[in-house]
């Protein structure tokens, strides 16, 4: 039986060293792109088609000073992925038995529907290749028993990788330690609106995940649910009804014959 794998991110241990960013770029052979300084220590202002892993420096004022609530931003590998629901191209997005949600670029048609289906705003469309890209959770490494590159590079054990049940146990245990240390709102970010995620976070204040750049209650957009559900079924029904209607009309009335025009008088 294939086990579901999970990346656990303990935001309280992140020091913003960005080793995970470098490891991601190097392993995936991505071209390095220089960002622009905008008053923050973030490497880039946001994710990009060739930049799949970003440490967000979320600044918050605490007791008159500035505190960083740093969080690692990448694909969440949802149990019920909105990108997969929205994608109209067969085989362009696949969900492995171990829970990893991967993009197969050769099958991508560049429609961008996966972008609208993702409640975490992760997939990025490349203007050059017209393909969509995101974190693959190093599916190639995981397939041969290795950890994702970002986890292998982390110097503080902020990142952990393992089987889902065990990682949930470790996350809950860490959250309880933080509560004992006086952080009453500590908890685990594992949103139910997408069936849970295979990227989990331990937050010092789980009551406000938006402070870490995470949506509070992410869900698959209603437009995607309707389009790939009732609207799709209704369209199929109407299409089939049209074909059946034409068939029965033919049986009842037969083919239509054009009457020959009368000869005009000389």
XYZ file of N, CA, C and O in Angstrom, residues 153 208 225:
12
model
N 17.949 20.466 2.400
C 18.848 21.609 2.586
C 18.595 22.404 3.863
O 19.430 23.223 4.252
N -5.042 33.141 13.071
C -4.952 34.120 11.991
C -3.890 33.693 10.981
O -2.804 34.282 10.926
N -16.521 24.120 -9.315
C -17.370 22.999 -8.893
C -18.570 22.865 -9.820
O -18.937 21.758 -10.242
